[in-house]
Amino acid sequence: MKIVVCLKQVPDSETRVKLDPTGKSLDSAGVSLVVNPYDEYAIEEALKLKEAAGAGEVIILTLGASGAATAIRNALAMGADRGILLKADTANADARAISEALSSTIKELSPDLVLCGKQAIDDDGAQVGPRIAELLGWPCVTVVTKLEISPGKVRAEREIEGGIEVCECALPAVITAQKGLNEPRYASLKGIMAAKKKEILEQDVTLSAPGLVTSSMSLPAGRSAGRMVGSGKEAVPELVRILREEARVI
Amino acid sequence: MATHTQDDVTGVPPMAELSDIHLQVRATARQFSDEVVRPRAAAADESGEFPASNIREMAELGFLGLPFPEEFGGAGLDNLSYMIAVEEISRSCASTGITLAAHISLGCSPIWDFGTPEQKRKYLPRLASGKALGCFGLTEPNAGSDAGGTQTHARAVDGGWIVNGNKIYITNGSVAEVCVFTARTSKEQGTKGISSFIVEKGAPGYRVGKRENKMGLRSSDTVELIFEDCFIPKENLLGVEGQGYKQFLKTLAGGRISIGALSLGIAQGAFEAAVKYSKERQQFGQAICEFQAVQFMLADMGLKIEASRHLVYEAARRKDLGLPYSKQGAMAKLFASEAAMWCADKAIQVHGGFGYMRECPVERMFRDAKLMEIGEGTSEIQRMVIAREILKES
């Protein structure tokens, strides 16, 4: 079974986000980068499927700057077989352009399955997985928390409001991973050493002009200071009044 | 949620000599330390129970054979990677850190450095894969800093030796399947006539004695080992007869760097706790990190830790490059251990009354740090080693 996992390198969730002077993107200075956490579920699932099948190949596909090779290396240390880095300037790229570039490489690879994170934690677009499926004309199941593969067929459980939806589709297909799908493994020390010898193919790609342009970004307003209503039992009626009449939360 | 950090948690660029491999080792060790080791550290300290789960999971990840070649079951990494791993694990739990360091530097290294090809083939794969733990029996009631005072005695008999004597304060002593120990094989006194042997758990006449009740590192295993007419077959002589003293000097020279790394981890853990608390704790209407008195403590902690890290990494790098490292290792161990004690002390000071309470992690780190100034050569012995090397050079 040949599986392609789409991986994005994103700022660490513990990073304090700052805007760059243009106000249209994030300031990358001093930001530590990690593998998008939802993509880690996708990697883990691909590795588990390969292990269960006893054969196959897990290919990591990334689009980004040359530094993104570090993220691929992490996935290879977890156990993926090889990586492909599509080097492109993503400063003005939109989800369509990125999905087009990824899907044309996927088409050449002709895998049985494509796994993506359900979204990247930086721009929260959640578009790339479904767009790849659309461009390839393959079925797509998003936000998957359980995945079973039988010959030529996929059974996936996905989270919906208040419950679980069970879907079936044919292979090849695109699946996007949600938290709960599995528990991603640590990169073992032997895995780190083995990853040194694994191939990362780098290709320059030119992205098509964006159809969507970011006009501005802004940070959320700081929280205003709290207000002391009083203390002890005496303060309760006033607190209840404020919650009911001013905040209108009860 | 699991994340694979590629860089320091602070976002600070790594030191120049760290390769991608070192950064990946750090990322795995740090993630494992934060997610698995840290949540268990306080309870293990309280109960004194050996951190067997940590060790088993570390074995699965390849930590227990970190610097040994893959053909012997190791991970095939270098000493710098090993120090980074000890540092990161010890940031959360020094008891787990010393178990790892004693296993690799004291249990496995003598076999790797001095063992015959047969001994390496027999013991290293089991040890490096973590199927068995190793320990090192050197200290005796009358042979501490003066290890030349070894009294454990090996009498030559047909096919081997009969050993009598006892070893004390042996890290991993009761959990180790394989023990390297020293004994006197001739009547000569002092540093001559000492040889090293390998003994396996369960050998007749070899048993565990007193279990120590320690101030710190409470969940690490520290016991007495007793030899009573214990037969050691001749193939268990480690390397050459009479070379024991030279062998353990070399073993300790390498082991010291790992105690430096352990110290560095404790200091870093205490420092991180102090920084975090100083930003949260409000007194006189502001966070206490706004006070210069607290800032100066944080500044000095940061400084000592950075200096320790340079010394420890440099000593490891020299060992990896095959350069002499005796002086650098002793300097790293001495400076980092005293820095750890100082940082743990100041971390308690920053925490105030809460820092003195058992529920505060820095209280444990303070107790753990003290051994760093004693184990594998006291601070005084380190100064002697450094001075000797300096005088030899000039």
XYZ file of C-alpha atoms in Angstrom:
644
model
C 0.000 0.000 0.000
C 1.396 3.330 -1.040
C 0.378 6.202 1.215
C 1.131 9.898 0.762
C 0.974 12.066 3.875
C 0.726 15.810 3.310
C 2.653 17.655 5.989
C 2.886 21.343 6.817
C 5.450 23.038 9.007
C 3.743 25.535 11.310
C 4.709 27.815 14.226
C 4.734 26.040 17.590
C 1.445 26.576 19.407
C 3.419 27.960 22.357
C 4.897 30.707 20.191
C 3.819 34.227 20.989
C 2.510 35.390 17.627
C 3.567 38.766 16.243
C 2.576 40.432 12.967
C 5.198 41.547 10.499
C 5.324 45.255 9.432
C 3.002 44.683 6.439
C 0.280 43.525 8.812
C -0.617 40.764 6.345
C 1.443 37.899 7.673
C 3.150 36.639 10.810
C 6.627 37.718 11.844
C 8.724 34.584 11.490
C 11.720 35.911 13.479
C 12.451 33.813 16.545
C 9.459 31.545 15.878
C 10.123 27.849 16.465
C 8.529 25.606 13.870
C 6.937 22.197 14.349
C 5.076 19.583 12.364
C 1.411 20.562 12.266
C -0.055 18.488 15.132
C -2.986 17.171 13.062
C -0.487 16.019 10.442
C 1.193 13.939 13.161
C -2.023 11.921 13.426
C -1.911 11.453 9.656
C 1.721 10.252 9.812
C 0.980 7.863 12.668
C -2.043 6.427 10.876
C -0.037 5.887 7.699
C 2.698 4.093 9.652
C 0.147 1.908 11.419
C -1.529 0.972 8.143
C 1.816 0.092 6.599
C 2.797 -1.986 9.640
C -0.540 -3.795 9.667
C -0.219 -4.575 5.951
C 3.361 -5.721 6.452
C 4.376 -3.900 3.293
C 4.018 -0.579 1.570
C 5.515 2.853 1.436
C 4.816 6.049 3.344
C 5.809 9.183 1.449
C 5.832 12.582 3.140
C 4.864 15.468 0.864
C 5.490 19.037 1.938
C 5.238 22.400 0.243
C 7.200 25.270 1.713
C 10.590 26.895 2.156
C 13.782 24.806 2.256
C 13.670 24.857 6.084
C 10.575 22.657 5.903
C 12.919 19.729 5.205
C 13.426 19.627 8.987
C 9.751 18.789 9.443
C 10.028 16.033 6.825
C 13.097 14.679 8.633
C 11.008 14.417 11.818
C 8.406 12.354 9.981
C 11.147 10.132 8.536
C 12.512 9.649 12.074
C 9.046 8.472 13.124
C 9.309 5.836 10.390
C 8.144 7.253 7.048
C 10.123 5.979 4.064
C 10.955 9.063 2.023
C 10.080 12.693 1.584
C 9.337 15.148 -1.188
C 9.712 18.871 -0.603
C 8.073 21.163 -3.125
C 10.019 24.375 -2.665
C 7.917 27.436 -3.289
C 7.410 30.954 -2.077
C 4.205 30.649 -0.105
C 4.002 34.306 0.991
C 0.976 35.047 -1.219
C -0.177 31.506 -1.896
C -3.785 30.519 -1.349
C -5.210 27.080 -0.651
C -6.099 26.524 -4.303
C -2.563 27.133 -5.569
C -1.070 24.911 -2.868
C -3.600 22.128 -3.492
C -2.911 22.246 -7.231
C 0.831 21.835 -6.703
C 0.373 19.020 -4.175
C -2.209 17.159 -6.251
C -0.108 17.194 -9.394
C 2.740 15.507 -7.479
C 0.290 13.062 -5.895
C -1.059 12.217 -9.350
C 2.450 11.222 -10.476
C 2.961 9.121 -7.337
C -0.455 7.474 -7.795
C -0.863 6.310 -4.180
C -3.665 4.171 -2.754
C -4.373 6.657 -0.003
C -3.666 10.288 0.874
C -3.693 11.324 4.521
C -3.711 14.937 5.697
C -4.284 16.689 9.002
C -7.832 18.043 9.184
C -6.369 21.550 9.197
C -3.119 23.385 9.841
C -3.010 25.150 13.186
C -1.583 28.362 11.716
C -4.182 29.542 9.183
C -6.919 27.030 10.095
C -7.962 26.856 6.435
C -8.994 23.162 6.443
C -9.155 23.328 2.647
C -6.131 21.470 1.310
C -7.342 17.889 1.925
C -10.777 18.309 0.283
C -9.302 20.392 -2.546
C -6.742 17.679 -3.381
C -9.556 15.109 -3.498
C -11.592 17.371 -5.759
C -8.683 17.987 -8.133
C -7.961 14.245 -8.345
C -11.618 13.281 -8.521
C -11.243 11.019 -5.482
C -13.605 10.586 -2.531
C -12.739 12.500 0.623
C -13.617 11.893 4.279
C -12.720 14.702 6.677
C -12.248 14.941 10.468
C -11.708 11.205 10.802
C -11.314 9.603 14.234
C -11.246 5.955 13.158
C -10.047 4.396 9.945
C -10.296 0.844 8.595
C -8.931 -0.225 5.249
C -10.003 -3.408 3.486
C -9.113 -4.321 -0.102
C -10.103 -1.381 -2.248
C -12.350 0.083 0.423
C -12.272 2.572 3.282
C -14.492 2.659 6.341
C -14.086 5.861 8.305
C -15.714 7.302 11.378
C -15.933 11.060 11.569
C -16.896 13.456 14.266
C -20.102 15.339 13.734
C -22.016 17.549 16.127
C -23.146 15.358 18.995
C -22.234 12.036 17.398
C -20.299 9.855 14.998
C -20.908 9.451 11.279
C -19.711 6.268 9.579
C -18.701 6.587 5.918
C -17.522 4.155 3.301
C -15.765 4.939 0.067
C -13.516 3.357 -2.532
C -9.760 3.694 -2.788
C -7.891 5.782 -3.751
C -9.228 8.364 -1.335
C -8.218 11.379 0.720
C -8.660 11.214 4.501
C -8.127 14.111 6.913
C -7.129 13.243 10.472
C -8.699 14.520 13.675
C -7.328 14.263 17.218
C -8.309 10.886 18.661
C -7.468 8.953 15.487
C -4.372 7.605 17.259
C -1.538 8.559 19.606
C 1.457 9.695 17.525
C 4.667 7.852 18.406
C 7.909 9.488 19.460
C 10.738 9.537 16.965
C 13.002 6.823 18.401
C 16.756 7.366 18.517
C 17.275 4.570 16.014
C 14.614 6.201 13.865
C 16.526 9.480 13.998
C 19.694 7.719 12.854
C 17.833 5.802 10.139
C 16.238 9.016 8.858
C 19.693 10.371 8.046
C 19.942 7.847 5.235
C 16.445 8.381 3.854
C 15.862 10.420 0.745
C 14.256 13.859 0.647
C 13.651 14.880 -2.941
C 13.532 18.654 -3.377
C 11.754 20.195 -6.363
C 11.211 23.860 -7.154
C 7.623 24.613 -8.058
C 5.911 27.786 -9.163
C 2.488 28.339 -7.717
C -0.393 29.732 -9.730
C -1.571 33.269 -8.975
C -3.758 33.423 -5.879
C -7.468 33.900 -6.183
C -7.659 34.878 -2.555
C -5.626 37.727 -1.083
C -5.107 38.422 2.624
C -5.906 42.081 3.121
C -4.985 42.352 6.782
C -4.391 40.442 10.007
C -4.936 41.661 13.529
C -4.343 40.301 16.989
C -7.327 39.874 19.288
C -7.951 42.814 21.613
C -6.385 42.431 25.051
C -8.735 41.397 27.800
C -10.040 44.307 29.823
C -9.415 44.385 33.545
C -11.780 42.508 35.847
C -14.134 44.321 38.186
C -14.524 43.558 41.891
C -18.183 43.477 42.802
C -17.521 43.066 46.502
C -16.796 40.143 48.771
C -18.749 37.656 50.833
C -22.448 36.872 50.786
C -23.466 40.510 50.497
C -21.963 40.770 47.041
C -23.990 37.893 45.584
C -27.192 39.762 44.635
C -25.219 42.464 42.847
C -23.121 39.823 41.046
C -26.248 37.999 39.918
C -27.778 41.266 38.731
C -24.673 42.118 36.675
C -24.452 38.629 35.184
C -28.125 38.766 34.245
C -28.570 42.367 33.137
C -25.152 43.535 31.941
C -23.279 40.405 30.843
C -26.545 38.563 30.048
C -24.969 35.165 30.595
C -27.556 33.758 33.013
C -1.128 17.223 22.135
C 2.125 15.753 20.858
C 4.326 18.149 18.954
C 7.808 17.598 17.603
C 9.655 20.761 18.477
C 12.605 21.362 16.216
C 14.110 24.077 18.287
C 14.407 25.244 21.840
C 11.075 25.779 23.592
C 12.129 29.375 23.965
C 12.622 29.755 20.222
C 16.261 30.667 20.823
C 18.539 29.427 18.049
C 20.527 26.345 19.009
C 24.216 26.467 19.790
C 26.337 26.386 16.691
C 27.723 22.890 17.125
C 24.352 21.164 17.374
C 23.509 19.310 14.191
C 20.021 18.399 13.037
C 20.556 14.996 14.633
C 21.331 16.561 18.014
C 18.262 18.772 17.724
C 16.092 15.768 16.916
C 17.499 13.815 19.856
C 16.752 16.817 22.034
C 13.219 17.092 20.648
C 12.456 13.422 21.335
C 14.112 13.477 24.778
C 12.389 16.714 25.748
C 8.985 15.577 24.580
C 9.341 12.257 26.391
C 10.646 14.047 29.489
C 7.777 16.554 29.566
C 4.963 14.160 28.697
C 5.983 10.922 30.385
C 8.731 11.482 32.976
C 7.621 14.737 34.601
C 4.089 13.677 35.599
C 5.572 10.671 37.471
C 8.506 12.430 39.175
C 6.913 13.697 42.393
C 5.161 10.403 43.213
C 8.346 8.420 42.543
C 10.291 10.710 44.879
C 7.637 10.284 47.554
C 7.423 6.481 47.310
C 11.057 5.816 46.475
C 9.863 3.316 43.897
C 12.290 2.580 41.053
C 11.120 4.295 37.810
C 10.807 0.992 35.948
C 8.176 2.250 33.477
C 10.332 5.227 32.494
C 13.294 2.933 31.926
C 11.284 0.421 29.900
C 9.835 3.136 27.671
C 13.249 4.751 27.274
C 14.647 1.377 26.251
C 11.990 1.124 23.514
C 13.042 4.533 22.202
C 16.705 3.485 22.147
C 18.007 5.594 25.049
C 19.694 2.762 26.933
C 22.270 2.075 24.239
C 22.462 5.601 22.959
C 26.199 5.989 22.225
C 26.940 2.394 21.209
C 26.980 1.054 17.636
C 23.847 -0.432 16.133
C 25.558 -3.807 15.652
C 25.718 -4.044 19.465
C 22.092 -3.035 19.918
C 22.800 0.660 20.410
C 21.385 3.708 18.661
C 24.718 4.582 17.055
C 24.685 8.180 18.272
C 27.533 10.201 19.804
C 28.391 11.332 23.324
C 26.996 14.810 22.749
C 23.600 13.267 21.931
C 23.896 11.156 25.074
C 24.557 14.249 27.224
C 21.617 16.058 25.650
C 19.389 13.093 26.484
C 20.593 12.927 30.120
C 20.099 16.683 30.445
C 16.546 16.580 29.114
C 15.459 13.586 31.203
C 17.025 15.074 34.353
C 15.161 18.340 33.764
C 12.066 16.427 34.868
C 13.393 13.608 37.076
C 17.015 13.308 38.189
C 16.381 9.809 39.600
C 15.561 8.615 36.092
C 18.508 10.609 34.746
C 21.037 8.976 37.057
C 19.634 5.518 36.323
C 20.277 6.147 32.630
C 23.703 7.738 33.189
C 24.916 4.985 35.541
C 23.699 2.290 33.154
C 25.491 3.754 30.117
C 28.607 5.396 31.568
C 29.338 2.949 34.370
C 27.575 -0.297 33.426
C 28.068 -0.460 29.643
C 31.117 1.726 28.975
C 33.715 -0.431 30.789
C 32.601 -3.449 28.746
C 32.691 -1.407 25.556
C 36.079 0.145 26.377
C 37.924 -2.823 27.911
C 35.931 -5.959 27.166
C 37.148 -8.788 24.956
C 35.256 -9.279 21.669
C 33.405 -12.202 23.316
C 32.427 -10.090 26.329
C 31.163 -7.300 24.083
C 29.104 -9.766 22.049
C 27.755 -11.447 25.157
C 26.752 -8.433 27.223
C 26.416 -5.275 25.128
C 23.387 -6.223 23.006
C 21.398 -7.072 26.150
C 22.519 -3.904 27.906
C 22.271 -1.482 24.985
C 18.802 -2.668 24.019
C 17.723 -2.160 27.625
C 16.759 -5.814 28.153
C 19.175 -5.698 31.092
C 20.477 -2.820 33.190
C 24.129 -2.424 34.145
C 25.898 -1.119 37.224
C 29.414 -0.459 38.444
C 30.738 -1.687 41.805
C 33.668 0.458 42.867
C 32.989 2.226 46.186
C 33.636 0.332 49.427
C 33.370 1.332 53.077
C 37.110 2.085 53.080
C 37.494 3.050 49.434
C 35.574 6.187 48.483
C 37.585 9.042 46.991
C 40.629 6.848 47.646
C 39.549 4.004 45.381
C 43.063 2.583 45.671
C 41.961 1.406 49.096
C 39.850 -1.352 47.554
C 39.659 -4.343 49.896
C 37.338 -6.673 48.010
C 39.561 -9.601 47.265
C 39.703 -12.100 44.394
C 41.669 -15.287 45.098
C 42.829 -17.200 42.054
C 41.473 -20.758 41.882
C 41.164 -23.333 39.161
C 39.218 -21.766 36.258
C 38.676 -18.373 37.861
C 38.536 -16.470 41.121
C 36.786 -16.617 44.468
C 35.631 -13.121 45.483
C 34.905 -11.821 48.975
C 34.043 -8.291 50.033
C 31.333 -5.671 49.772
C 30.543 -2.638 47.664
C 28.378 0.233 48.869
C 26.251 3.028 47.401
C 25.958 1.198 44.079
C 23.551 2.939 41.692
C 21.294 0.389 39.900
C 22.825 -2.324 42.116
C 19.667 -4.325 42.790
C 17.995 -3.821 39.405
C 21.088 -4.493 37.277
C 21.471 -7.866 35.580
C 25.114 -7.166 34.825
C 27.633 -5.646 37.228
C 31.199 -4.591 36.555
C 33.194 -4.509 39.793
C 36.736 -4.144 41.040
C 38.672 -6.462 43.340
C 42.230 -6.982 44.401
C 43.893 -9.887 42.547
C 47.311 -9.590 44.169
C 48.738 -8.765 47.559
C 50.148 -5.451 46.316
C 48.675 -2.406 47.974
C 47.390 0.925 46.705
C 46.556 1.313 43.067
C 48.342 -1.825 41.907
C 46.931 -5.306 41.784
C 43.310 -4.256 41.202
C 41.358 -5.998 38.437
C 37.830 -5.608 37.036
C 35.312 -8.415 36.648
C 31.831 -8.959 35.315
C 29.240 -10.688 37.492
C 25.638 -11.458 36.636
C 22.644 -11.246 38.924
C 21.909 -14.611 40.506
C 25.532 -15.789 40.609
C 25.983 -17.922 43.759
C 27.604 -15.901 46.546
C 26.621 -12.577 45.006
C 23.715 -10.741 46.614
C 22.170 -7.393 47.413
C 22.686 -6.071 50.955
C 21.439 -2.863 52.510
C 19.130 -0.593 50.554
C 19.980 3.040 51.171
C 17.442 5.595 52.344
C 18.702 8.705 50.618
C 18.237 12.471 50.949
C 17.532 12.884 47.228
C 17.396 10.860 44.012
C 15.026 8.815 46.086
C 13.613 6.642 43.336
C 17.019 5.691 41.966
C 18.257 2.299 43.144
C 21.196 2.569 45.565
C 22.304 -0.575 47.402
C 25.116 -2.544 48.931
C 26.462 -5.527 46.973
C 27.901 -8.459 48.889
C 30.329 -11.120 47.642
C 30.669 -14.226 49.808
C 32.933 -16.851 48.257
C 31.491 -15.868 44.894
C 33.076 -17.822 42.035
C 33.907 -15.679 39.007
C 34.931 -17.730 35.946
C 38.121 -16.635 34.236
C 36.301 -15.446 31.116
C 34.614 -12.792 33.298
C 37.856 -10.943 33.955
C 37.345 -7.594 32.211
C 40.271 -7.030 29.877
C 43.679 -7.516 31.449
C 44.474 -8.586 35.036
C 45.913 -5.788 37.179
C 44.492 -3.015 34.970
C 41.470 -2.327 37.193
C 42.685 0.983 38.566
C 43.496 2.429 35.134
C 40.193 1.131 33.814
C 38.002 2.769 36.422
C 39.896 6.067 36.194
C 38.981 6.130 32.516
C 35.422 5.022 33.226
C 34.979 7.780 35.800
C 36.505 10.380 33.467
C 33.741 9.621 30.963
C 31.042 9.217 33.595
C 31.786 12.649 35.005
C 30.553 14.331 31.857
C 27.206 12.605 32.317
C 27.010 13.866 35.912
C 27.653 17.316 34.445
C 24.721 16.755 32.079
C 22.546 15.508 34.941
C 23.454 18.634 36.949
C 22.683 20.807 33.960
C 19.247 19.207 33.654
C 18.437 19.740 37.337
C 19.569 23.375 37.134
C 17.499 23.938 33.989
C 14.406 22.367 35.571
C 14.764 24.529 38.699
C 15.375 27.622 36.578
C 12.303 27.069 34.404
C 10.153 26.583 37.502
C 11.555 29.762 39.074
C 10.998 31.879 35.957
C 7.422 30.651 35.606
C 6.576 31.186 39.270
C 8.156 34.652 39.362
C 5.840 35.761 36.564
C 2.734 34.389 38.282
C 3.336 35.236 41.917
C 1.977 38.666 42.856
C 3.289 40.621 45.843
C 3.063 44.361 46.562
C 0.726 44.662 43.579
C 3.000 43.219 40.926
C 4.542 39.987 39.693
C 7.677 39.291 41.745
C 9.740 39.070 38.523
C 9.375 42.862 38.384
C 11.621 43.159 41.447
C 15.303 43.574 40.735
C 16.212 41.275 43.635
C 14.395 38.426 41.890
C 15.658 39.431 38.453
C 19.265 39.237 39.622
C 18.741 35.703 40.892
C 17.221 34.706 37.540
C 20.070 36.405 35.668
C 22.739 34.544 37.635
C 20.892 31.237 37.253
C 20.649 31.717 33.501
C 24.332 32.609 33.342
C 25.521 29.601 35.331
C 23.342 27.249 33.286
C 24.592 28.617 29.984
C 28.206 28.279 31.151
C 27.522 24.718 32.407
C 25.994 23.775 29.075
C 29.042 24.997 27.169
C 31.398 23.059 29.450
C 29.371 19.827 29.330
C 28.818 19.910 25.559
C 32.465 20.813 24.943
C 33.714 17.891 27.061
C 31.371 15.532 25.187
C 32.448 16.943 21.837
C 36.112 16.359 22.722
C 35.348 12.767 23.675
C 33.542 12.305 20.350
C 36.510 13.728 18.473
C 38.947 11.457 20.290
C 40.670 14.416 21.983
C 41.801 14.335 25.629
C 38.842 15.279 27.837
C 39.887 14.498 31.382
C 40.300 18.146 32.416
C 37.230 19.321 30.482
C 35.098 16.526 31.932
C 36.166 17.342 35.489
C 35.572 21.056 34.868
C 32.131 20.356 33.413
C 31.169 18.122 36.339
C 32.520 20.497 38.978
C 31.046 23.670 37.555
C 27.683 22.198 36.559
C 27.162 20.414 39.894
C 27.918 23.527 41.925
C 25.719 25.541 39.548
C 22.892 23.022 40.029
C 23.109 23.299 43.808
C 23.175 27.091 43.573
C 20.300 27.260 41.089
C 18.125 24.852 43.090
C 18.787 26.940 46.209
C 17.847 30.183 44.448
C 14.829 28.542 42.815
C 13.530 27.756 46.307
C 14.270 31.342 47.337
C 12.204 32.654 44.420
C 9.336 30.370 45.458
C 9.533 31.570 49.079
C 7.650 29.468 51.630
C 6.044 27.370 48.903
C 9.511 26.379 47.690
C 10.166 24.659 51.033
C 7.112 22.418 50.680
C 7.229 18.843 49.424
C 4.561 19.621 46.813
C 6.873 22.132 45.111
C 9.125 20.435 42.513
C 12.146 22.638 43.288
C 12.261 21.192 46.806
C 12.999 17.798 45.255
C 15.502 19.289 42.823
C 17.419 20.851 45.719
C 17.780 17.443 47.414
C 18.637 15.770 44.118
C 21.272 18.380 43.229
C 23.408 17.724 46.302
C 24.585 14.327 45.118
C 26.030 15.935 41.996
C 28.770 17.489 44.145
C 29.604 14.076 45.617
C 28.996 11.197 43.216
C 31.612 10.049 40.666
C 34.244 12.133 42.401
C 33.564 14.861 44.956
C 34.111 18.515 44.089
C 37.419 18.281 45.924
C 38.543 15.339 43.792
C 37.507 17.239 40.640
C 39.709 20.163 41.702
C 42.596 17.740 42.220
C 42.064 16.260 38.753
C 41.880 19.696 37.148
C 44.969 20.955 38.974
C 46.947 17.853 38.006
C 46.031 18.285 34.365
C 46.947 21.983 34.461
C 50.322 21.239 36.029
C 50.953 18.448 33.530
C 50.273 20.846 30.650
C 52.628 23.605 31.823
